[in-house]
C-alpha cells in the first residue's frame, strides 16, 4: 500500500505536526478506505495558532497594508488556486465523494469568493453624515482583529473560502478549522497562501475535532470574531463559547428548505431545479429543498416527472464523468440519513423512489416520499441527505403556512409564472434567501444567513464588512 498523504496544521506559515504528534484518519467515502491522515489539534496547537494570528494582527504588516496592496496579495492566492484547481477539486472529491464536476464548480466559486472580497474591500467607501451644528462626521471601517472560523464538510473549500476571504480582505488575521471529515483542500489552501507570500500568521489552518480544537479557538479571549457554519446544535455551543468573552458571532446553521411549485409554473424548469435542490451533493446542502409543496392540480404530473428525473441520476464513482450522485460523506452520516429513511418507512411513508442502497456502499439513493404526517421526524427535522418529503396544497395561503411551519428559516424556493404572486409569496416567506424559478444562484453582494434555528447574522458584501470590521464614527468640529 502506498504511503498515505498527510495534512498538518499551517501555523505561522509552517506546516507542522500536532505538538503531541497525534493524528486522525481521513476516509474516502466511495472506496471506504483511509487515504490520508491529518494532525489532531489540541489546546496547545490552538494556542499556537491564536498566538500567531494575534501577533500578525497586533504587530504585522497585513492590517496596515494599503487596500490595493492587500487586494493584489489575495488575487495572487486566487491565481494559484486557478492553477491548481484540478488538484483542489480532486481533494474534495476524494475526501467526501463529491462528483468531480461539482467539486470543480465549487473550486471556481471559492476562487470568486477571494476575488470578490479583495475588490470589495479595495473599492468600499465610508459614509459622510451632514450636520447642521458646525460639525462634520464620517464613518470608517477598520479590521476587527483575530477571526476564528469553523467550516463544514459538505463544501469543504467553498465554505472555508466564504469565511476566510472577507476576514482577511478587511485586514483581519484568521484561524480556520475545517471539519475533521474534510481537512484536505483547506490545508492545501493554507499551503497556497504561504506560496502566495502572505505574511506569517495571516492564515492559520488548525485541523482537528470540535473538542478540543474548535472550542479552544472560539472560547479564547484573544479572538475577536467567530464565524461558524454547521448544525444548529453545535452552533448553540459555539455561541455560548464565544459569549464567555463577548466575541460577536455569525452563525449559518441548519435548514429544512421549502420548495413551492404552483400550478402555473414552468414544469420543466421546476422539475430541473427540484432535482438540483435536493439531490445535488447527495442532498448534503444546508439550503436543500427538502420539503416540496406541489399544488394539487399538477401534483400527479409533477411527481411523475420528478420521480423519473431522480431515477435518471447516474450513481457511481465520483471521478467517473457520467456520475451525478455518489456516496454520503462518512459512515457516521450515512447511518444518520439511513435511520431517517427507515423511520419514514415505519411511519407509513409512500416511497415513490429511492431508499438505502443494499450493496454495502454508503449510498442513500435519491429518495422521494409523500404521505407523512406533518409532525413526523423525517418531515420536520433536517436530514441533510437525498431525502425529499412531499405534500400537496390548494391555495397560496396554505402553501405559505406550510412553508413557514418550521423552526428553520434559511431559504425557500417558489415556482410560478405569476409576477405578482412571486413577489407576494417571497415577501411572506420566513427565510433568509428566497429563490424564484431557480436555486443556488448567488450574488455575493446580497445578505446570506437565516432566521430561527438557521442562524444569527448575515454575511456577504457590506454585511460581511459590518461583521469583520469595527465600524467607527468620527465627528469633527469645523466651525470656529
CSV table of N, CA, C and O in Angstrom, one decimal, residues 375-478:
chain,number,residue,atom,x,y,z
A,375,UNK,N,-46.0,16.2,11.6
A,375,UNK,CA,-45.2,16.2,12.8
A,375,UNK,C,-44.2,15.0,12.8
A,375,UNK,O,-43.5,14.8,13.8
A,376,UNK,N,-44.1,14.3,11.7
A,376,UNK,CA,-43.2,13.1,11.6
A,376,UNK,C,-41.7,13.7,11.5
A,376,UNK,O,-41.5,14.7,10.9
A,377,UNK,N,-40.8,13.0,12.2
A,377,UNK,CA,-39.4,13.4,12.3
A,377,UNK,C,-38.8,13.6,10.9
A,377,UNK,O,-38.1,14.6,10.6
A,378,UNK,N,-39.0,12.7,9.9
A,378,UNK,CA,-38.4,12.9,8.6
A,378,UNK,C,-38.9,14.1,7.9
A,378,UNK,O,-38.3,14.7,7.0
A,379,UNK,N,-40.1,14.6,8.3
A,379,UNK,CA,-40.7,15.8,7.7
A,379,UNK,C,-40.2,17.0,8.4
A,379,UNK,O,-40.0,18.0,7.7
A,380,UNK,N,-40.0,17.0,9.7
A,380,UNK,CA,-39.7,18.2,10.5
A,380,UNK,C,-38.2,18.4,10.7
A,380,UNK,O,-37.8,19.6,10.7
A,381,UNK,N,-37.4,17.4,10.7
A,381,UNK,CA,-36.0,17.5,11.1
A,381,UNK,C,-35.1,17.5,9.9
A,381,UNK,O,-35.4,16.9,8.9
A,382,UNK,N,-34.0,18.2,10.1
A,382,UNK,CA,-33.0,18.3,9.0
A,382,UNK,C,-32.3,16.9,8.8
A,382,UNK,O,-31.6,16.5,9.7
A,383,UNK,N,-32.5,16.3,7.7
A,383,UNK,CA,-31.9,15.0,7.4
A,383,UNK,C,-30.5,15.2,6.8
A,383,UNK,O,-29.6,14.4,7.1
A,384,UNK,N,-30.3,16.2,6.0
A,384,UNK,CA,-29.1,16.5,5.4
A,384,UNK,C,-28.6,15.4,4.4
A,384,UNK,O,-27.5,15.0,4.4
A,385,UNK,N,-29.6,14.9,3.7
A,385,UNK,CA,-29.3,13.9,2.7
A,385,UNK,C,-30.3,13.9,1.6
A,385,UNK,O,-31.2,14.8,1.6
A,386,UNK,N,-30.2,13.0,0.7
A,386,UNK,CA,-31.0,13.0,-0.5
A,386,UNK,C,-32.4,12.5,-0.3
A,386,UNK,O,-32.9,11.5,-1.0
A,387,UNK,N,-33.1,13.1,0.6
A,387,UNK,CA,-34.5,12.6,1.0
A,387,UNK,C,-35.4,13.8,0.9
A,387,UNK,O,-35.3,14.8,1.7
A,388,UNK,N,-36.4,13.7,0.0
A,388,UNK,CA,-37.4,14.8,-0.2
A,388,UNK,C,-38.7,14.3,0.3
A,388,UNK,O,-39.3,13.3,-0.2
A,389,UNK,N,-39.3,15.1,1.2
A,389,UNK,CA,-40.7,14.8,1.6
A,389,UNK,C,-41.6,15.8,0.9
A,389,UNK,O,-41.4,17.0,0.8
A,390,UNK,N,-42.8,15.2,0.4
A,390,UNK,CA,-43.6,16.0,-0.5
A,390,UNK,C,-45.0,16.1,0.1
A,390,UNK,O,-45.5,15.1,0.6
A,391,UNK,N,-45.7,17.2,-0.1
A,391,UNK,CA,-47.1,17.4,0.3
A,391,UNK,C,-47.8,18.2,-0.8
A,391,UNK,O,-47.1,19.0,-1.5
A,392,UNK,N,-49.1,18.1,-0.9
A,392,UNK,CA,-49.8,18.9,-1.9
A,392,UNK,C,-50.5,20.1,-1.1
A,392,UNK,O,-50.5,20.0,0.1
A,393,UNK,N,-50.9,21.1,-1.9
A,393,UNK,CA,-51.6,22.2,-1.3
A,393,UNK,C,-52.6,22.7,-2.3
A,393,UNK,O,-52.5,22.4,-3.5
A,394,UNK,N,-53.6,23.5,-1.8
A,394,UNK,CA,-54.6,24.0,-2.7
A,394,UNK,C,-54.5,25.5,-2.9
A,394,UNK,O,-54.6,26.0,-4.1
A,395,UNK,N,-54.2,26.3,-1.9
A,395,UNK,CA,-54.2,27.7,-2.0
A,395,UNK,C,-52.8,28.3,-1.7
A,395,UNK,O,-52.0,27.7,-1.0
A,396,UNK,N,-52.6,29.5,-2.1
A,396,UNK,CA,-51.4,30.2,-1.9
A,396,UNK,C,-51.2,30.4,-0.4
A,396,UNK,O,-50.1,30.2,0.2
A,397,UNK,N,-52.3,30.7,0.3
A,397,UNK,CA,-52.2,30.9,1.8
A,397,UNK,C,-51.7,29.6,2.5
A,397,UNK,O,-50.9,29.6,3.4
A,398,UNK,N,-52.3,28.5,2.0
A,398,UNK,CA,-51.9,27.2,2.6
A,398,UNK,C,-50.4,26.9,2.4
A,398,UNK,O,-49.7,26.5,3.3
A,399,UNK,N,-50.0,27.2,1.2
A,399,UNK,CA,-48.6,27.0,0.8
A,399,UNK,C,-47.6,27.8,1.7
A,399,UNK,O,-46.6,27.3,2.2
A,400,UNK,N,-47.9,29.0,1.9
A,400,UNK,CA,-47.1,29.9,2.7
A,400,UNK,C,-47.1,29.4,4.2
A,400,UNK,O,-46.1,29.3,4.8
A,401,UNK,N,-48.3,29.0,4.7
A,401,UNK,CA,-48.4,28.5,6.0
A,401,UNK,C,-47.5,27.2,6.2
A,401,UNK,O,-46.8,27.1,7.2
A,402,UNK,N,-47.6,26.3,5.3
A,402,UNK,CA,-46.8,25.0,5.3
A,402,UNK,C,-45.3,25.3,5.3
A,402,UNK,O,-44.5,24.7,6.0
A,403,UNK,N,-45.0,26.2,4.4
A,403,UNK,CA,-43.5,26.6,4.2
A,403,UNK,C,-43.0,27.2,5.5
A,403,UNK,O,-41.8,26.9,5.9
A,404,UNK,N,-43.8,28.0,6.2
A,404,UNK,CA,-43.3,28.7,7.4
A,404,UNK,C,-43.4,27.9,8.7
A,404,UNK,O,-42.9,28.3,9.7
A,405,UNK,N,-44.1,26.7,8.6
A,405,UNK,CA,-44.3,25.9,9.7
A,405,UNK,C,-43.1,25.1,10.1
A,405,UNK,O,-43.1,23.8,9.9
A,406,UNK,N,-42.0,25.7,10.5
A,406,UNK,CA,-40.8,25.1,10.8
A,406,UNK,C,-39.9,26.0,11.7
A,406,UNK,O,-40.1,27.2,11.7
A,407,UNK,N,-39.1,25.4,12.5
A,407,UNK,CA,-38.2,26.2,13.3
A,407,UNK,C,-37.0,26.7,12.5
A,407,UNK,O,-36.2,27.5,13.1
A,408,UNK,N,-36.8,26.3,11.3
A,408,UNK,CA,-35.7,26.7,10.5
A,408,UNK,C,-36.2,27.9,9.6
A,408,UNK,O,-37.4,28.0,9.3
A,409,UNK,N,-35.3,28.6,9.0
A,409,UNK,CA,-35.6,29.7,8.1
A,409,UNK,C,-34.4,30.2,7.3
A,409,UNK,O,-34.1,31.4,7.2
A,410,UNK,N,-33.7,29.2,6.7
A,410,UNK,CA,-32.5,29.6,5.9
A,410,UNK,C,-32.9,30.0,4.5
A,410,UNK,O,-32.4,31.0,4.0
A,411,UNK,N,-33.7,29.2,3.8
A,411,UNK,CA,-34.0,29.6,2.5
A,411,UNK,C,-35.3,28.9,2.0
A,411,UNK,O,-35.9,28.1,2.7
A,412,UNK,N,-35.8,29.4,0.9
A,412,UNK,CA,-37.0,28.8,0.3
A,412,UNK,C,-37.0,29.0,-1.2
A,412,UNK,O,-36.2,29.9,-1.7
A,413,UNK,N,-37.8,28.3,-1.9
A,413,UNK,CA,-37.9,28.4,-3.4
A,413,UNK,C,-39.4,28.5,-3.7
A,413,UNK,O,-40.2,27.9,-3.0
A,414,UNK,N,-39.7,29.2,-4.8
A,414,UNK,CA,-41.1,29.1,-5.3
A,414,UNK,C,-41.0,29.2,-6.9
A,414,UNK,O,-40.1,29.8,-7.4
A,415,UNK,N,-41.9,28.5,-7.5
A,415,UNK,CA,-42.0,28.4,-8.9
A,415,UNK,C,-43.4,28.8,-9.4
A,415,UNK,O,-44.4,28.2,-9.0
A,416,UNK,N,-43.4,29.9,-10.1
A,416,UNK,CA,-44.7,30.4,-10.7
A,416,UNK,C,-44.3,31.4,-11.8
A,416,UNK,O,-43.3,32.0,-11.9
A,417,UNK,N,-45.3,31.5,-12.8
A,417,UNK,CA,-45.1,32.5,-13.8
A,417,UNK,C,-45.9,33.8,-13.6
A,417,UNK,O,-46.0,34.7,-14.4
A,418,UNK,N,-46.6,33.8,-12.4
A,418,UNK,CA,-47.4,35.0,-12.0
A,418,UNK,C,-46.5,35.9,-11.2
A,418,UNK,O,-46.1,35.6,-10.1
A,419,UNK,N,-46.2,37.1,-11.8
A,419,UNK,CA,-45.2,38.0,-11.2
A,419,UNK,C,-45.7,38.5,-9.9
A,419,UNK,O,-44.9,38.6,-8.9
A,420,UNK,N,-46.9,38.9,-9.8
A,420,UNK,CA,-47.5,39.4,-8.5
A,420,UNK,C,-47.4,38.4,-7.4
A,420,UNK,O,-47.0,38.6,-6.3
A,421,UNK,N,-47.7,37.1,-7.8
A,421,UNK,CA,-47.7,36.0,-6.8
A,421,UNK,C,-46.2,35.8,-6.3
A,421,UNK,O,-45.9,35.6,-5.1
A,422,UNK,N,-45.3,35.9,-7.3
A,422,UNK,CA,-43.9,35.7,-6.9
A,422,UNK,C,-43.4,36.7,-5.9
A,422,UNK,O,-42.8,36.3,-4.9
A,423,UNK,N,-43.7,38.0,-6.1
A,423,UNK,CA,-43.3,39.0,-5.1
A,423,UNK,C,-44.1,38.8,-3.8
A,423,UNK,O,-43.5,39.0,-2.7
A,424,UNK,N,-45.3,38.5,-3.9
A,424,UNK,CA,-46.2,38.4,-2.7
A,424,UNK,C,-45.7,37.3,-1.8
A,424,UNK,O,-45.5,37.4,-0.6
A,425,UNK,N,-45.5,36.1,-2.4
A,425,UNK,CA,-45.1,34.9,-1.6
A,425,UNK,C,-43.7,35.1,-1.1
A,425,UNK,O,-43.4,34.8,0.1
A,426,UNK,N,-42.8,35.6,-1.9
A,426,UNK,CA,-41.4,35.8,-1.5
A,426,UNK,C,-41.4,36.7,-0.2
A,426,UNK,O,-40.6,36.4,0.7
A,427,UNK,N,-42.2,37.7,-0.2
A,427,UNK,CA,-42.3,38.6,0.9
A,427,UNK,C,-42.8,38.0,2.2
A,427,UNK,O,-42.4,38.3,3.3
A,428,UNK,N,-43.7,37.0,2.0
A,428,UNK,CA,-44.3,36.4,3.2
A,428,UNK,C,-43.6,35.1,3.7
A,428,UNK,O,-43.9,34.6,4.8
A,429,UNK,N,-42.6,34.7,3.0
A,429,UNK,CA,-41.8,33.5,3.4
A,429,UNK,C,-40.8,33.9,4.5
A,429,UNK,O,-40.1,34.9,4.3
A,430,UNK,N,-40.7,33.2,5.6
A,430,UNK,CA,-39.8,33.5,6.6
A,430,UNK,C,-38.5,32.8,6.3
A,430,UNK,O,-38.2,31.6,6.8
A,431,UNK,N,-37.6,33.4,5.6
A,431,UNK,CA,-36.4,32.8,5.1
A,431,UNK,C,-35.4,33.8,4.8
A,431,UNK,O,-35.7,34.9,4.3
A,432,UNK,N,-34.1,33.5,5.0
A,432,UNK,CA,-33.0,34.5,4.7
A,432,UNK,C,-32.8,34.7,3.2
A,432,UNK,O,-32.4,35.8,2.8
A,433,UNK,N,-33.1,33.7,2.4
A,433,UNK,CA,-33.0,33.8,0.9
A,433,UNK,C,-34.2,33.1,0.3
A,433,UNK,O,-34.6,32.0,0.7
A,434,UNK,N,-34.8,33.7,-0.7
A,434,UNK,CA,-35.9,33.1,-1.5
A,434,UNK,C,-35.5,33.1,-2.9
A,434,UNK,O,-35.2,34.2,-3.5
A,435,UNK,N,-35.4,32.0,-3.5
A,435,UNK,CA,-35.2,31.8,-5.0
A,435,UNK,C,-36.5,31.7,-5.7
A,435,UNK,O,-37.3,30.8,-5.3
A,436,UNK,N,-36.7,32.4,-6.8
A,436,UNK,CA,-37.9,32.4,-7.6
A,436,UNK,C,-37.5,31.8,-8.9
A,436,UNK,O,-36.7,32.3,-9.7
A,437,UNK,N,-38.0,30.6,-9.2
A,437,UNK,CA,-37.8,29.9,-10.5
A,437,UNK,C,-36.3,29.5,-10.7
A,437,UNK,O,-35.9,29.4,-11.9
A,438,UNK,N,-35.6,29.3,-9.6
A,438,UNK,CA,-34.2,28.9,-9.7
A,438,UNK,C,-33.8,28.4,-8.3
A,438,UNK,O,-34.5,28.4,-7.4
A,439,UNK,N,-32.5,28.1,-8.2
A,439,UNK,CA,-31.9,27.6,-6.9
A,439,UNK,C,-30.4,27.8,-7.0
A,439,UNK,O,-29.8,27.6,-8.0
A,440,UNK,N,-29.8,28.1,-5.8
A,440,UNK,CA,-28.4,28.1,-5.6
A,440,UNK,C,-27.6,29.2,-6.4
A,440,UNK,O,-26.4,29.1,-6.7
A,441,UNK,N,-28.4,30.2,-6.9
A,441,UNK,CA,-27.8,31.3,-7.6
A,441,UNK,C,-27.4,32.3,-6.5
A,441,UNK,O,-28.2,32.7,-5.7
A,442,UNK,N,-26.1,32.8,-6.6
A,442,UNK,CA,-25.6,33.7,-5.5
A,442,UNK,C,-25.1,35.0,-6.1
A,442,UNK,O,-24.3,35.0,-7.1
A,443,UNK,N,-25.4,36.1,-5.5
A,443,UNK,CA,-24.8,37.4,-5.8
A,443,UNK,C,-24.1,37.7,-4.5
A,443,UNK,O,-24.8,37.8,-3.4
A,444,UNK,N,-22.8,37.8,-4.5
A,444,UNK,CA,-22.0,37.9,-3.2
A,444,UNK,C,-22.2,39.3,-2.5
A,444,UNK,O,-21.8,39.5,-1.4
A,445,UNK,N,-23.0,40.2,-3.2
A,445,UNK,CA,-23.3,41.4,-2.5
A,445,UNK,C,-24.5,41.3,-1.6
A,445,UNK,O,-24.7,42.2,-0.7
A,446,UNK,N,-25.3,40.3,-1.7
A,446,UNK,CA,-26.6,40.2,-1.0
A,446,UNK,C,-26.4,39.5,0.4
A,446,UNK,O,-25.4,38.8,0.6
A,447,UNK,N,-27.3,39.8,1.3
A,447,UNK,CA,-27.2,39.2,2.6
A,447,UNK,C,-27.4,37.7,2.6
A,447,UNK,O,-28.3,37.2,1.9
A,448,UNK,N,-26.6,36.9,3.3
A,448,UNK,CA,-26.7,35.5,3.4
A,448,UNK,C,-26.7,35.0,4.8
A,448,UNK,O,-25.8,35.3,5.6
A,449,UNK,N,-27.8,34.3,5.2
A,449,UNK,CA,-28.0,33.8,6.5
A,449,UNK,C,-29.4,33.4,6.7
A,449,UNK,O,-30.2,33.4,5.8
A,450,UNK,N,-29.7,33.0,8.0
A,450,UNK,CA,-31.1,32.5,8.2
A,450,UNK,C,-31.7,33.1,9.5
A,450,UNK,O,-31.1,33.8,10.2
A,451,UNK,N,-32.9,32.7,9.7
A,451,UNK,CA,-33.7,33.1,10.9
A,451,UNK,C,-34.0,31.8,11.7
A,451,UNK,O,-33.9,30.7,11.2
A,452,UNK,N,-34.4,32.0,13.0
A,452,UNK,CA,-34.8,30.9,13.8
A,452,UNK,C,-33.6,30.0,14.1
A,452,UNK,O,-32.4,30.5,14.3
A,453,UNK,N,-33.8,28.7,14.0
A,453,UNK,CA,-32.7,27.8,14.2
A,453,UNK,C,-31.7,27.7,13.0
A,453,UNK,O,-30.7,26.9,13.1
A,454,UNK,N,-31.9,28.5,12.0
A,454,UNK,CA,-31.0,28.5,10.9
A,454,UNK,C,-29.8,29.5,11.1
A,454,UNK,O,-29.0,29.6,10.2
A,455,UNK,N,-29.8,30.3,12.2
A,455,UNK,CA,-28.6,31.0,12.4
A,455,UNK,C,-28.8,32.4,13.0
A,455,UNK,O,-30.0,32.9,13.2
A,456,UNK,N,-27.7,33.1,13.1
A,456,UNK,CA,-27.7,34.5,13.6
A,456,UNK,C,-26.8,35.3,12.7
A,456,UNK,O,-25.6,34.9,12.4
A,457,UNK,N,-27.2,36.5,12.2
A,457,UNK,CA,-26.4,37.4,11.4
A,457,UNK,C,-26.5,37.1,9.9
A,457,UNK,O,-27.1,36.1,9.5
A,458,UNK,N,-25.8,38.0,9.2
A,458,UNK,CA,-25.8,37.8,7.7
A,458,UNK,C,-24.3,38.1,7.3
A,458,UNK,O,-23.6,38.9,7.9
A,459,UNK,N,-23.9,37.5,6.2
A,459,UNK,CA,-22.6,37.8,5.6
A,459,UNK,C,-22.9,38.0,4.1
A,459,UNK,O,-23.9,37.6,3.5
A,460,UNK,N,-21.9,38.6,3.4
A,460,UNK,CA,-22.0,38.9,2.0
A,460,UNK,C,-21.9,40.4,1.8
A,460,UNK,O,-22.6,41.2,2.5
A,461,UNK,N,-21.0,40.9,0.9
A,461,UNK,CA,-21.0,42.3,0.6
A,461,UNK,C,-20.8,43.2,1.8
A,461,UNK,O,-19.9,42.9,2.7
A,462,UNK,N,-21.6,44.2,2.0
A,462,UNK,CA,-21.4,45.1,3.1
A,462,UNK,C,-21.8,44.4,4.4
A,462,UNK,O,-21.4,44.9,5.5
A,463,UNK,N,-22.6,43.4,4.4
A,463,UNK,CA,-22.9,42.6,5.6
A,463,UNK,C,-21.7,42.0,6.2
A,463,UNK,O,-21.5,41.9,7.4
A,464,UNK,N,-20.8,41.4,5.3
A,464,UNK,CA,-19.5,40.9,5.8
A,464,UNK,C,-18.6,42.0,6.3
A,464,UNK,O,-17.9,41.8,7.3
A,465,UNK,N,-18.7,43.2,5.6
A,465,UNK,CA,-17.9,44.3,6.1
A,465,UNK,C,-18.3,44.7,7.5
A,465,UNK,O,-17.4,44.9,8.4
A,466,UNK,N,-19.6,44.7,7.8
A,466,UNK,CA,-20.1,45.1,9.1
A,466,UNK,C,-19.6,44.1,10.1
A,466,UNK,O,-19.2,44.5,11.3
A,467,UNK,N,-19.5,42.8,9.8
A,467,UNK,CA,-19.2,41.8,10.8
A,467,UNK,C,-17.7,41.8,11.0
A,467,UNK,O,-17.2,41.6,12.1
A,468,UNK,N,-16.9,41.8,9.9
A,468,UNK,CA,-15.5,41.6,10.0
A,468,UNK,C,-14.7,42.9,10.3
A,468,UNK,O,-13.4,42.9,10.2
A,469,UNK,N,-15.4,44.0,10.5
A,469,UNK,CA,-14.7,45.2,10.9
A,469,UNK,C,-15.3,45.8,12.1
A,469,UNK,O,-16.3,45.3,12.7
A,470,UNK,N,-14.6,46.9,12.6
A,470,UNK,CA,-15.1,47.7,13.7
A,470,UNK,C,-15.5,49.0,13.1
A,470,UNK,O,-14.7,49.9,13.0
A,471,UNK,N,-16.8,49.2,12.7
A,471,UNK,CA,-17.2,50.5,12.2
A,471,UNK,C,-17.0,51.6,13.2
A,471,UNK,O,-17.3,51.4,14.4
A,472,UNK,N,-16.5,52.7,12.8
A,472,UNK,CA,-16.1,53.8,13.7
A,472,UNK,C,-16.7,55.1,13.2
A,472,UNK,O,-16.7,55.4,12.0
A,473,UNK,N,-17.3,55.8,14.0
A,473,UNK,CA,-17.8,57.2,13.7
A,473,UNK,C,-16.8,58.2,14.1
A,473,UNK,O,-16.3,58.1,15.3
A,474,UNK,N,-16.5,59.1,13.3
A,474,UNK,CA,-15.5,60.2,13.6
A,474,UNK,C,-16.3,61.5,13.4
A,474,UNK,O,-16.9,61.8,12.4
A,475,UNK,N,-16.3,62.3,14.5
A,475,UNK,CA,-17.1,63.6,14.5
A,475,UNK,C,-16.1,64.7,14.7
A,475,UNK,O,-15.3,64.7,15.7
A,476,UNK,N,-16.1,65.7,13.8
A,476,UNK,CA,-15.1,66.8,13.9
A,476,UNK,C,-15.9,68.1,14.0
A,476,UNK,O,-16.9,68.4,13.3
A,477,UNK,N,-15.3,69.0,14.8
A,477,UNK,CA,-15.8,70.4,14.8
A,477,UNK,C,-15.1,71.1,13.7
A,477,UNK,O,-13.9,71.1,13.6
A,478,UNK,N,-15.9,71.8,12.8
A,478,UNK,CA,-15.3,72.6,11.7
A,478,UNK,C,-15.7,74.1,11.9
A,478,UNK,O,-15.0,74.9,11.2
